[in-house]
Coordinates of C-alpha atoms and ligand atoms in Angstrom, one line a residue:
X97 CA 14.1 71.0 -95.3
X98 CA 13.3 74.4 -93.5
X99 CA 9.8 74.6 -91.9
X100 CA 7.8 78.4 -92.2
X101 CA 9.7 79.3 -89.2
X102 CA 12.8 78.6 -91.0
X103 CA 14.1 76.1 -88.5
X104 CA 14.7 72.0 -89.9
X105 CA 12.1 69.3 -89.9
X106 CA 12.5 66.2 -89.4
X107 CA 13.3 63.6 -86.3
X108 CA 15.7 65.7 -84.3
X109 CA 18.4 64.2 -82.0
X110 CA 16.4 63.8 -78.9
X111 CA 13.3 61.7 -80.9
X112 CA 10.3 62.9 -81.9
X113 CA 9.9 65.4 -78.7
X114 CA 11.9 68.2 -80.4
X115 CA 10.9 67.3 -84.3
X116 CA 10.3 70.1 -85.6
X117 CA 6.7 69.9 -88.1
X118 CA 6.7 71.4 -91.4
X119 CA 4.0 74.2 -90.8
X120 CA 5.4 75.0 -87.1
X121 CA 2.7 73.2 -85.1
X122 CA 2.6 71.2 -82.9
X123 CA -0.9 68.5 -83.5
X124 CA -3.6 70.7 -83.0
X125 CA -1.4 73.9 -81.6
X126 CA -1.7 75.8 -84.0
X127 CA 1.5 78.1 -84.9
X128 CA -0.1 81.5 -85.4
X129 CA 2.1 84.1 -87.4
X130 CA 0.9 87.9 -87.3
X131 CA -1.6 89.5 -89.4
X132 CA 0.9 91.0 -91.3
X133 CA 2.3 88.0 -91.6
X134 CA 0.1 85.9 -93.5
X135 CA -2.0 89.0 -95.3
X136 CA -1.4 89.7 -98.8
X137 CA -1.8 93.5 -100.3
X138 CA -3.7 92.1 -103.1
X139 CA -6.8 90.1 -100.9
X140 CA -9.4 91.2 -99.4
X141 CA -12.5 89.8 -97.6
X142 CA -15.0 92.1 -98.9
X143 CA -15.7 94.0 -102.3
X144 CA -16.1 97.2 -102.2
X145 CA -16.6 98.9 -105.4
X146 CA -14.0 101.5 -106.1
X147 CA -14.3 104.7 -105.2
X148 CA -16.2 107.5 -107.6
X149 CA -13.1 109.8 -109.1
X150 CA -13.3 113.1 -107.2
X151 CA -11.0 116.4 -107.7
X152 CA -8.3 115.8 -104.9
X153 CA -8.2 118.5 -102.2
X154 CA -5.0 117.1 -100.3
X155 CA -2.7 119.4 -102.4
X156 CA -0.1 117.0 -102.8
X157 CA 0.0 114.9 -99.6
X158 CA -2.0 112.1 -101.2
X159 CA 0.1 108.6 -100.4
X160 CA 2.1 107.9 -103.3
X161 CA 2.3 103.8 -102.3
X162 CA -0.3 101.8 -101.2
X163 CA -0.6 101.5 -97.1
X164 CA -0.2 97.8 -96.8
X165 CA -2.6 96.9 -94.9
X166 CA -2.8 92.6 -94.9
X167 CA -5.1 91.2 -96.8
X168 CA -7.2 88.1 -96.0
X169 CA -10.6 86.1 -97.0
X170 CA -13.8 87.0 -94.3
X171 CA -12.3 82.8 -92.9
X172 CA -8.7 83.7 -92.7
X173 CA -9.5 86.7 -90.8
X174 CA -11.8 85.0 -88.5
X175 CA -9.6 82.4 -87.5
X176 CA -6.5 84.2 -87.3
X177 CA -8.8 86.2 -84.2
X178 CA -9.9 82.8 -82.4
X179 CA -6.6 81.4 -82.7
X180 CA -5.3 84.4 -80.6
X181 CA -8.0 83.9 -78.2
X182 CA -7.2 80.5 -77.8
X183 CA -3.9 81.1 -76.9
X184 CA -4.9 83.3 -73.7
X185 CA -4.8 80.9 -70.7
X186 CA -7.1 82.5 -68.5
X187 CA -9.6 81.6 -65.2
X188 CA -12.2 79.7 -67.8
X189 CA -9.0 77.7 -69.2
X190 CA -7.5 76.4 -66.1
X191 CA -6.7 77.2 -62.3
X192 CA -4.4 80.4 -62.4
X193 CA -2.7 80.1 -59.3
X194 CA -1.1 84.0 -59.4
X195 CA -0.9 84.9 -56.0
X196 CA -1.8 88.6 -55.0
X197 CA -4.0 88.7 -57.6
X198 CA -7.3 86.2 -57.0
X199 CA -7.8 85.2 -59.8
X200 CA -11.5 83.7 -59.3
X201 CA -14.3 82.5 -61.2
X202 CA -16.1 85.2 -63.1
X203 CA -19.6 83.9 -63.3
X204 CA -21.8 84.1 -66.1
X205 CA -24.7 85.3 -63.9
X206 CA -22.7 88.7 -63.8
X207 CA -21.5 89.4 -67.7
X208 CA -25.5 88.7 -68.2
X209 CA -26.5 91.2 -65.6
X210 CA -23.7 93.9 -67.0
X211 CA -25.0 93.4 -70.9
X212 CA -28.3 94.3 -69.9
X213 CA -28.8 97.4 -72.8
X214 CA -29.9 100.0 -69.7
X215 CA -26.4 99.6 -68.5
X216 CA -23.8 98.4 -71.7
X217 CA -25.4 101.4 -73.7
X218 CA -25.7 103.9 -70.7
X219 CA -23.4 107.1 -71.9
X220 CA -21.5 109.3 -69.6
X221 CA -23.7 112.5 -70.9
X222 CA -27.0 111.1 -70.6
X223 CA -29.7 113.3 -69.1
X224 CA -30.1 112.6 -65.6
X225 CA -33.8 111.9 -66.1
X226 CA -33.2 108.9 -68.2
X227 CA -30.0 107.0 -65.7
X228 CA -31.8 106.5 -62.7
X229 CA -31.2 102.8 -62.9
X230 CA -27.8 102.7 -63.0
X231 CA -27.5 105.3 -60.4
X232 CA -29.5 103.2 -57.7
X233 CA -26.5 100.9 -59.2
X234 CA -23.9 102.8 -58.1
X235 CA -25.8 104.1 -55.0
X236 CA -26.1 100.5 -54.1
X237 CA -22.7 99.2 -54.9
X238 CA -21.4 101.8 -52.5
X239 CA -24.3 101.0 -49.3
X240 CA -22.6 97.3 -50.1
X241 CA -18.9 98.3 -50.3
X242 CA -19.3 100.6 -46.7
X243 CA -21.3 98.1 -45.3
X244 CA -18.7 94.7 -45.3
X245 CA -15.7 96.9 -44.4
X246 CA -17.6 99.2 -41.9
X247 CA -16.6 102.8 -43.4
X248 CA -18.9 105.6 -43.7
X249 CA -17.9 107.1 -47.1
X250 CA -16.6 105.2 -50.5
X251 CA -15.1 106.9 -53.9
X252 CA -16.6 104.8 -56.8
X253 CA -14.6 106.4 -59.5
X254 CA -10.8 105.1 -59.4
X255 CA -10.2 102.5 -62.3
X256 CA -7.8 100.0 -61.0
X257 CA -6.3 99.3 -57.5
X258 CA -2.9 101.5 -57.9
X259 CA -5.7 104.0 -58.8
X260 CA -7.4 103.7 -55.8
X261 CA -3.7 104.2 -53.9
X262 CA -3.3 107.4 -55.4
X263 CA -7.5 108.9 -54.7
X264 CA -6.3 107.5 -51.3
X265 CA -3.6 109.2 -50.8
X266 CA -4.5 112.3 -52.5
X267 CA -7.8 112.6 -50.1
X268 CA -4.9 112.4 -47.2
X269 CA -3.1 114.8 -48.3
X270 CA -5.5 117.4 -48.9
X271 CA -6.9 116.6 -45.4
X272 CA -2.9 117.0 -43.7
X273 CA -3.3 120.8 -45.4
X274 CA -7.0 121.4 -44.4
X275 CA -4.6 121.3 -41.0
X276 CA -2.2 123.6 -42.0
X277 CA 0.4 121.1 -41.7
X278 CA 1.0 120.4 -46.0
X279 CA 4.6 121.9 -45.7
X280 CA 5.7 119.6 -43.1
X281 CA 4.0 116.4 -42.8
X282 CA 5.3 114.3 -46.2
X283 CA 6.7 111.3 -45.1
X284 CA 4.6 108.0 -45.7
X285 CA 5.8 105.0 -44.1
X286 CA 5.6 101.5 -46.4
X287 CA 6.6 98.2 -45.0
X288 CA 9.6 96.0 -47.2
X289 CA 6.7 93.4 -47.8
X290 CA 4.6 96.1 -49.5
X291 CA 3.5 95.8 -53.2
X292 CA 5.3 98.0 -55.7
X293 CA 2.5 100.2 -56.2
X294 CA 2.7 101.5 -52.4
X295 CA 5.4 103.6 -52.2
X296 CA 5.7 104.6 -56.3
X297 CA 2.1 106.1 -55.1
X298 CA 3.3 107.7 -52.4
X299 CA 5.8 109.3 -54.3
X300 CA 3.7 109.8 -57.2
X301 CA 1.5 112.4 -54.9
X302 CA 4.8 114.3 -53.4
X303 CA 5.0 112.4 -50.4
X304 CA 8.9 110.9 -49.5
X305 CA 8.9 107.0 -48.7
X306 CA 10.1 105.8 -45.3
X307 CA 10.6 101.6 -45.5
X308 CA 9.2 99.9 -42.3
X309 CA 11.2 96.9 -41.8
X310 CA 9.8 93.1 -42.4
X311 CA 10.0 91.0 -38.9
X312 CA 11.6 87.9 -39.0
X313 CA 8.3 86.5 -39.1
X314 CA 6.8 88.4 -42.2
X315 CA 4.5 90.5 -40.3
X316 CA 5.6 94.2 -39.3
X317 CA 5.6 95.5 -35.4
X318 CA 4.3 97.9 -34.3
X319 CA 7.6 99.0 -31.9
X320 CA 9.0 99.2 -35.6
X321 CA 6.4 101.7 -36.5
X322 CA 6.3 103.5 -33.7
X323 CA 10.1 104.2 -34.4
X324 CA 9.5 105.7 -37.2
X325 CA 6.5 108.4 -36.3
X326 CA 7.2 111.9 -35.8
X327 CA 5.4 115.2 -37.1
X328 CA 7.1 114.8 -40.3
X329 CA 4.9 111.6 -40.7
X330 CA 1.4 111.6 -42.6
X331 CA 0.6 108.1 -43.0
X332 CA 1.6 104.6 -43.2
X333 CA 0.3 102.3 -46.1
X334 CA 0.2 98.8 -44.9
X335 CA -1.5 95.8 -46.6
X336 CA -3.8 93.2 -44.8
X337 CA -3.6 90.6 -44.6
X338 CA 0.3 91.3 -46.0
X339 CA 1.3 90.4 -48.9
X340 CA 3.2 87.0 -47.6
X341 CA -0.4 85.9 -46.8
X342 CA -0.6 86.6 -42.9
X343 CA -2.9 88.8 -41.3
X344 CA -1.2 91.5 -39.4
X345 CA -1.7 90.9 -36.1
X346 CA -0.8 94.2 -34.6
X347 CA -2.9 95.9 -37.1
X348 CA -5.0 97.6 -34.3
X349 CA -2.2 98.8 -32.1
X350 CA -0.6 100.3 -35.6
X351 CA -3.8 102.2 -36.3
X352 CA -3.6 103.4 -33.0
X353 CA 0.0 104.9 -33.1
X354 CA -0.3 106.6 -36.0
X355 CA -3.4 108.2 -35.2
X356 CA -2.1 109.2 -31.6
X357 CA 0.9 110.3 -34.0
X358 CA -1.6 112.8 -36.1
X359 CA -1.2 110.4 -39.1
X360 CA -3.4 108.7 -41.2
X361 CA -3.6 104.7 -42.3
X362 CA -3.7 103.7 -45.6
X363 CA -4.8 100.5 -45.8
X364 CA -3.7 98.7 -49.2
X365 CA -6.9 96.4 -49.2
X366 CA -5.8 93.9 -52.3
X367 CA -6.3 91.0 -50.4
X368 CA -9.9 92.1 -49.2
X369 CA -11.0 88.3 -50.2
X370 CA -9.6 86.9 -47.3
X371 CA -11.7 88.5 -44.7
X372 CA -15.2 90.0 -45.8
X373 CA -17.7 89.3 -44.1
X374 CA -14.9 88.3 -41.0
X375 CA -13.8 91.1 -40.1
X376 CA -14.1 95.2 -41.1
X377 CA -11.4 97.8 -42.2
X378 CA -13.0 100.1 -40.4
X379 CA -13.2 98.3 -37.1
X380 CA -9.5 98.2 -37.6
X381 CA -8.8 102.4 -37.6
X382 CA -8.8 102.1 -41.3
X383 CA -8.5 106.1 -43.2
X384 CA -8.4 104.9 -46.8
X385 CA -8.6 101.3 -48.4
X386 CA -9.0 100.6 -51.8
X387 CA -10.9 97.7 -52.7
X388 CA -9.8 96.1 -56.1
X389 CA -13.4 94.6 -57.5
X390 CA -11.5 92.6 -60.3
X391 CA -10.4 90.3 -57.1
X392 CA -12.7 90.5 -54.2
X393 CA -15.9 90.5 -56.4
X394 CA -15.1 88.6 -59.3
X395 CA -15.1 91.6 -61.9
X396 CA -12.8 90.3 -65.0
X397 CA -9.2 90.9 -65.2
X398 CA -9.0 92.6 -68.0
X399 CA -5.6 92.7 -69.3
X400 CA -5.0 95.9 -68.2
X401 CA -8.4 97.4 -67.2
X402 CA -10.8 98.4 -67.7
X403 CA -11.1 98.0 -63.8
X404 CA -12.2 99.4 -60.7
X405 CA -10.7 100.5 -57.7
X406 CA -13.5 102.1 -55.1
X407 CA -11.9 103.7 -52.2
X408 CA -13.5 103.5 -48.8
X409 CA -12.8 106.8 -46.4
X410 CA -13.1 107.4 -42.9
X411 CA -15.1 109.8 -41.0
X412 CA -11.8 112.2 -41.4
X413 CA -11.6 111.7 -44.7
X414 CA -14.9 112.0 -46.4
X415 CA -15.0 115.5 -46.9
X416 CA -12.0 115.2 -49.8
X417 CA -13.3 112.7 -51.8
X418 CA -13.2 113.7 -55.3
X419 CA -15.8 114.5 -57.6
X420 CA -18.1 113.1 -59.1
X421 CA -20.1 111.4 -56.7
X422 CA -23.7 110.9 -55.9
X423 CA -25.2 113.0 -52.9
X424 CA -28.6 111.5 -51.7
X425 CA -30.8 115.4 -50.7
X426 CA -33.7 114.9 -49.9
X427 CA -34.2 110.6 -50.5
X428 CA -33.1 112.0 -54.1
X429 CA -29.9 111.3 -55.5
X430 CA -27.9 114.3 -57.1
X431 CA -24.8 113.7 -58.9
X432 CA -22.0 116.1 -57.9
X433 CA -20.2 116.9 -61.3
X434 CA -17.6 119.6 -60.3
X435 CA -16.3 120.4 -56.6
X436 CA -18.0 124.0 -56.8
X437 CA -21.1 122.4 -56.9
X438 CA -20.2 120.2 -53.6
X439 CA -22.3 120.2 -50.7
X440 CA -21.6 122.1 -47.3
X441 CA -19.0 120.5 -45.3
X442 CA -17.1 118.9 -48.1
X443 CA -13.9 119.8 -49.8
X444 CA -13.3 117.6 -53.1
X445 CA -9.3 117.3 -53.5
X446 CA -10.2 117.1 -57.2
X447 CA -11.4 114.8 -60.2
X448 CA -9.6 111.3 -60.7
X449 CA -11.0 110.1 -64.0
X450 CA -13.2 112.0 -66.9
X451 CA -16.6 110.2 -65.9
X452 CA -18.1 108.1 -63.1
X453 CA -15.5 105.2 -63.2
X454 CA -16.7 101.8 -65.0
X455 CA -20.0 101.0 -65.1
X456 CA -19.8 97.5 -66.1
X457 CA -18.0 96.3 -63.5
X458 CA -20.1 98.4 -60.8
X459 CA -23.1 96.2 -62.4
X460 CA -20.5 92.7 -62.0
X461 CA -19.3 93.5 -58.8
X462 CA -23.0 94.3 -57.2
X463 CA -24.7 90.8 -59.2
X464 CA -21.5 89.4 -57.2
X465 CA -23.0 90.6 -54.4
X466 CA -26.2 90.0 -54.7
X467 CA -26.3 86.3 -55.8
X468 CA -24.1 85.8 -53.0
X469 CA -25.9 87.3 -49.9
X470 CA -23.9 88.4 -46.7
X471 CA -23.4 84.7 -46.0
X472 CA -22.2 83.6 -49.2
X473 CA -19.9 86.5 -49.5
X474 CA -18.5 84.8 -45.8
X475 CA -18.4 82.0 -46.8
X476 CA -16.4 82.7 -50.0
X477 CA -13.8 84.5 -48.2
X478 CA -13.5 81.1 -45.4
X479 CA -13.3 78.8 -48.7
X480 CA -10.8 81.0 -50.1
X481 CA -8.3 80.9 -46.9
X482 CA -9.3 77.0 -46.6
X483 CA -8.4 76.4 -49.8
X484 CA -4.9 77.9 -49.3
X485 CA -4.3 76.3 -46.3
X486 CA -5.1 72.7 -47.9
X487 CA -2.6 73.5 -50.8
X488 CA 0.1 74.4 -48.0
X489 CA -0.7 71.4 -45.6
X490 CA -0.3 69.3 -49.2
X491 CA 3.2 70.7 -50.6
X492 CA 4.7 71.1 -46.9
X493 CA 7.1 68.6 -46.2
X494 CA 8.8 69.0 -49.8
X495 CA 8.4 72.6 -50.5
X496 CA 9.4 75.4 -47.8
X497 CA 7.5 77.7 -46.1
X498 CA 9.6 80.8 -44.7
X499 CA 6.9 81.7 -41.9
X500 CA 5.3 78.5 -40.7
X501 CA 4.4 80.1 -37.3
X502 CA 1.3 81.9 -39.0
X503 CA -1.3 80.4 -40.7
X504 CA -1.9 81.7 -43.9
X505 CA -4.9 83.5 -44.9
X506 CA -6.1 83.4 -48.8
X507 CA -2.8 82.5 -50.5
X508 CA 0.5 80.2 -49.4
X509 CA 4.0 81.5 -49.8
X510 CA 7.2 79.1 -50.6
X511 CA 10.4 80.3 -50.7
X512 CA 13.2 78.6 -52.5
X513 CA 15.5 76.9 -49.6
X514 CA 14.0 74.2 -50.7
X515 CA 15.4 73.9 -54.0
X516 CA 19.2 74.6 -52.8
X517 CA 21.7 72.5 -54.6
X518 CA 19.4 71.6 -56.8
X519 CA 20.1 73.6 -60.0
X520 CA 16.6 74.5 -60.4
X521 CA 15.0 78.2 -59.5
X522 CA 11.9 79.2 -58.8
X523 CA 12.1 81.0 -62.3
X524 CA 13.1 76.9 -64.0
X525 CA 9.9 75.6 -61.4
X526 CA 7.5 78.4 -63.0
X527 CA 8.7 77.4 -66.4
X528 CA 7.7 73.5 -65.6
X529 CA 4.3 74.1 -64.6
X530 CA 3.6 75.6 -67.8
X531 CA 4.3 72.0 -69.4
X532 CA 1.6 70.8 -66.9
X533 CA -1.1 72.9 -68.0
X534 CA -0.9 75.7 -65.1
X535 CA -0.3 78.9 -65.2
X536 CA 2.6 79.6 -62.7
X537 CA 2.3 81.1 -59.4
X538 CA 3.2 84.4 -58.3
X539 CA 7.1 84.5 -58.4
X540 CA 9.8 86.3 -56.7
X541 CA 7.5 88.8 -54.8
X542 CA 6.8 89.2 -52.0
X543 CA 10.9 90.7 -52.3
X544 CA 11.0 89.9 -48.0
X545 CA 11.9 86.1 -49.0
X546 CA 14.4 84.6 -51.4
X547 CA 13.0 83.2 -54.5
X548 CA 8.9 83.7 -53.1
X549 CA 6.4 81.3 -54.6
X550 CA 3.4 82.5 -53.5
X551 CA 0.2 80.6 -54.4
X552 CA -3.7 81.8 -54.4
X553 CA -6.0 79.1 -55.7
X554 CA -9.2 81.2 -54.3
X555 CA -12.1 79.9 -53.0
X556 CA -12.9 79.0 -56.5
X557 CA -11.6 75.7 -57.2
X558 CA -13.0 72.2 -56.4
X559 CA -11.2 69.8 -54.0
X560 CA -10.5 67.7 -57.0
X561 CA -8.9 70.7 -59.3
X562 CA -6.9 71.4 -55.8
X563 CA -6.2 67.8 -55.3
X564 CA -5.2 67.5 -59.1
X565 CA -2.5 70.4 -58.7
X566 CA -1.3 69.6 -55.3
X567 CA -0.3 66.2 -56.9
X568 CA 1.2 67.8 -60.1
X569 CA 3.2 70.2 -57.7
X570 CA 4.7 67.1 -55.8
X571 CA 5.7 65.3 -58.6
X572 CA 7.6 68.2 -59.8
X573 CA 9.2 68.8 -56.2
X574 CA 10.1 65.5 -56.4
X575 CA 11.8 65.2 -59.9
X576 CA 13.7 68.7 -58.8
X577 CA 14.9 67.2 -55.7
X578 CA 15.5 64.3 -57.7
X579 CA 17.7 65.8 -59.9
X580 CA 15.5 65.9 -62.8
X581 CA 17.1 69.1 -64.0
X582 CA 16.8 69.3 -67.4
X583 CA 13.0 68.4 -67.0
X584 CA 13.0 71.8 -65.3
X585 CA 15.9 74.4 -66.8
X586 CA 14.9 73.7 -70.2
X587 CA 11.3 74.5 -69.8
X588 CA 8.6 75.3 -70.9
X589 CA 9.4 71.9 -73.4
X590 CA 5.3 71.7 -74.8
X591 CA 4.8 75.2 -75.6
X592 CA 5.1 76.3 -79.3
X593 CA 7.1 79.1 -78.0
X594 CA 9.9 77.7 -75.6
X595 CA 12.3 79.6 -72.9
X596 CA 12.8 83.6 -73.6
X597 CA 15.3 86.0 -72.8
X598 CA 13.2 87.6 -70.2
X599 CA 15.4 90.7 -69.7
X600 CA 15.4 91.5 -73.3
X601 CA 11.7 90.8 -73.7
X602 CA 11.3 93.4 -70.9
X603 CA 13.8 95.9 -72.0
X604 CA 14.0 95.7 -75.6
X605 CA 10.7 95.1 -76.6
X606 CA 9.5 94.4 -80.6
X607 CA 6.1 96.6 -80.5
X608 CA 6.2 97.0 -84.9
X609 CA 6.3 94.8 -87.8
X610 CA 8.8 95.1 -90.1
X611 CA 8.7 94.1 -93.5
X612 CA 11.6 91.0 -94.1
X613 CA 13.0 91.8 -96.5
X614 CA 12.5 89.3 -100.1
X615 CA 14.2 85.9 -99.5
X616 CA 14.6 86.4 -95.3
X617 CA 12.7 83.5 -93.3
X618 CA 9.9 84.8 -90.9
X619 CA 11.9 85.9 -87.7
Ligands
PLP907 C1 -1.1 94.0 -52.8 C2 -1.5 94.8 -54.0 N1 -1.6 96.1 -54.0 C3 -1.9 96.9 -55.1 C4 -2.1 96.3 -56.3 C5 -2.5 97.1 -57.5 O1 -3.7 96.9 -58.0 P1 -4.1 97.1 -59.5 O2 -3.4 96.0 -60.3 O3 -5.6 96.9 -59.6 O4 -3.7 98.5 -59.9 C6 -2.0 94.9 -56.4 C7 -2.2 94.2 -57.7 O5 -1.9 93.1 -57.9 C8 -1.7 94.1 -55.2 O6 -1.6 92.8 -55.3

């Protein structure tokens, strides 16, 4: 007998693990078609009385067929929406170990504070007079951001991280042709180790990429840079602590050189969580650094946005920052709408979004803040970076860490020499720990190592949760050493929807429904 999926129930060859249920799922899993799916034309969850007979105006465009919309009862509808939400394994479901990303606990204390009517119902066009609140919000948000990294100026408005690159790098730019020197200084230097977004932005704004390359020991030199400068050169983007976890430790001596140079430094801040409170961009010879506040302060990862990606300036830089922005005159706050309005001394490059950026999560990111006080905002940071160390010191003798010389900071990276002659990849490892209940790590970036697993537990989790997936790790290790391959390249075995041609998912994506047609089984 064929099930709704149109595969065969009944006991299947390897025992009841791969029997296949009539309805598709699996105990209390539920199997969870589209809307289109299970709606019918002919239902609907409300009445609505039809609609008075008027003299049609459309001259002939009306729709000839009805729009088939799906059809369910108010209780159909309403579960089909919470069985989707079930399926999202996020931060409140489980320890989400994606590295490069901190994915931390979004407390409550925060979403109460951001649907306080004054701020969820604040519009973009309000009168001045009546959104004083959630200026001293933003005003206060900004006095926070400039004091932990120790930068005089900050650009609330860019929505997301890669946002925050390109304000950045924009406010660069326009200060290399305040100098005259726009025609000939368009080269931006970006380590191998360096996140995607780093040199597409640099690009993205005009400028041509230079790679600086990894050291042996993951961290880049500054003899390296220093190779590299000449008066072509306008910056170099360089995250800290890297993305392979370490802190650059010739950060200072980099800053130098390309100021000496007549260059800037972009400072990809991402991983911010490892050292606020410890140490300060600025004190670094930070120019730019975004801060991504869906990481360092806890502001929800939402699936895309909407984000925030404030962008702290030096000294040199704070005259381009784009508009709007709040200028304090007088103990007064003004908001700067358009750059012809901008105060003396200042030279807005321009306008990166429509309004003031997103309130919501300047309200998260400052409860963050707040409930957590200078200390607790240190200590966060420490817990985070302790945390990863006690996962590495757990996982290795099995697992292998490409640059054991340096201790890691918020997050531990794996490469895969471990699993050689194994069989199993880091992709077939990932797949595994989604049987166990975890999210899987970060995999295959950073691209400096072969087959990277880099994990970030955050300072959120408990030393039980930690000592729970440190053990769940090692018994995986184990059974891929072991030769437990099929455990591993078959995987994900428990989910309801099992291993899938990534490539195709990626490159020939099904975005629309279409209609089966009479007779075909649900695809
Ligand atoms: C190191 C690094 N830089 C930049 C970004 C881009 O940030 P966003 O996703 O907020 O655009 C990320 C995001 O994961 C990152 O990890």
């Amino acid at each position: 007998m064929l099930n709704r999926q149109g595969r065969p129930t009944g006991t299947g060859e390897g025992g009841a693990g791969d029997r296949e249920t009539f309805t598709g799922n699996r105990a209390l899993e539920q199997l969870e078609p589209l809307i289109f799916e299970i709606g019918r034309a002919e239902t609907s969850g409300v009445d609505i009385p039809a609609a008075p007979k008027v003299a049609s105006r459309l001259g002939g465009h009306a729709r000839k067929a009805p729009i088939g919309l799906p059809g369910l009862s108010e209780p159909e509808a309403m579960r089909h929406y919470v069985r989707l939400s079930q399926k999202n394994y996020g931060i409140d479901t489980g320890l989400f170990p994606l590295g490069s990303c901190t994915m931390k606990h979004n407390a409550r204390l925060n979403e109460k504070m951001a649907r306080l009517p004054g701020f969820s119902d604040v519009h973009p066009l309000q009168p001045l007079s009546t959104v004083a609140g959630a200026l001293e919000v933003m005003l206060e948000l900004a006095r926070y951001l400039m004091t932990l990294t120790g930068m005089p100026a900050v650009a609330l408005s860019p929505k997301a991280g890669a946002h925050g690159e390109a304000c950045g790098m924009m406010a660069i730019k326009a200060a290399i042709a305040a100098k005259g020197e726009g025609a000939t200084r368009n080269v931006v230097l970006v380590p191998e180790s360096a996140h995607g977004t780093n040199p597409a932005t640099a690009a993205l704004i005009g400028f041509s990429v230079k790679a600086v390359p990894a050291r042996p020991d993951g961290t880049v030199a500054v003899e390296d840079v220093k190779a590299l400068l000449g008066p072509e050169v306008a910056a170099i983007m360089l995250t800290n602590p890297n993305t392979c976890g370490i802190f650059e430790p010739q950060i200072v001596e980099i800053a130098a050189a390309m100021h000496e140079a007549g260059a800037y430094f972009y400072c990809d801040g991402a991983n911010f969580n490892a050292i606020v409170g410890r140490a300060r961009p600025g004190d670094l010879g930070v120019d730019a650094m975004h801060i991504n506040l869906h990481k360092t302060f806890s502001t929800p990862h939402g699936g895309g946005g909407p984000g925030a990606g404030p962008v702290v300036l030096s000294q040199r830089l704070a005259p381009y920052a784009p508009v709007p922005f709040i200028h304090v005159e007088a103990g007064e706050p003004v908001l700067v709408e358009h750059r012809e309005a901008a105060p003396e001394g200042t030279a807005p490059f321009g306008r990166m979004t429509a309004f003031h950026g997103q309130m919501g999560m300047y309200v998260r990111a400052l409860a963050y803040m707040l409930s957590h006080g200078a200390d607790g905002m240190k200590q966060a940071s420490e817990d985070a970076v302790l945390n990863a160390n006690y996962v590495r010191a757990g996982l290795a003798d099995l697992m292998s860490l490409p640059f054991p010389d340096h201790p890691s900071m918020h997050e531990v990276l794996f490469d895969d020499s471990w699993l050689k002659g194994t069989g199993v990849s880091t992709l077939d490892f990932a797949k595994a720990m989604i049987d166990e209940g975890y999210h899987p790590m970060t995999v295959y970036f950073p691209l400096v190592v072969h087959g990277a697993m880099l994990i970030e537990p955050t300072e959120s989790e408990s030393k039980a949760s930690l000592d729970l997936f440190v053990a769940t790790l090692r018994d995986l290790a184990m059974a891929a050493k072991g030769n437990d391959k099929e455990r591993f390249t078959a995987a994900p075995h428990h989910a309801p929807i099992r291993r899938l041609d990534e490539t195709r998912a990626a490159r020939q994506p099904v975005l629309r429904w279409t209609k089966p047609a009479p007779g075909a089984p649900a695809s």
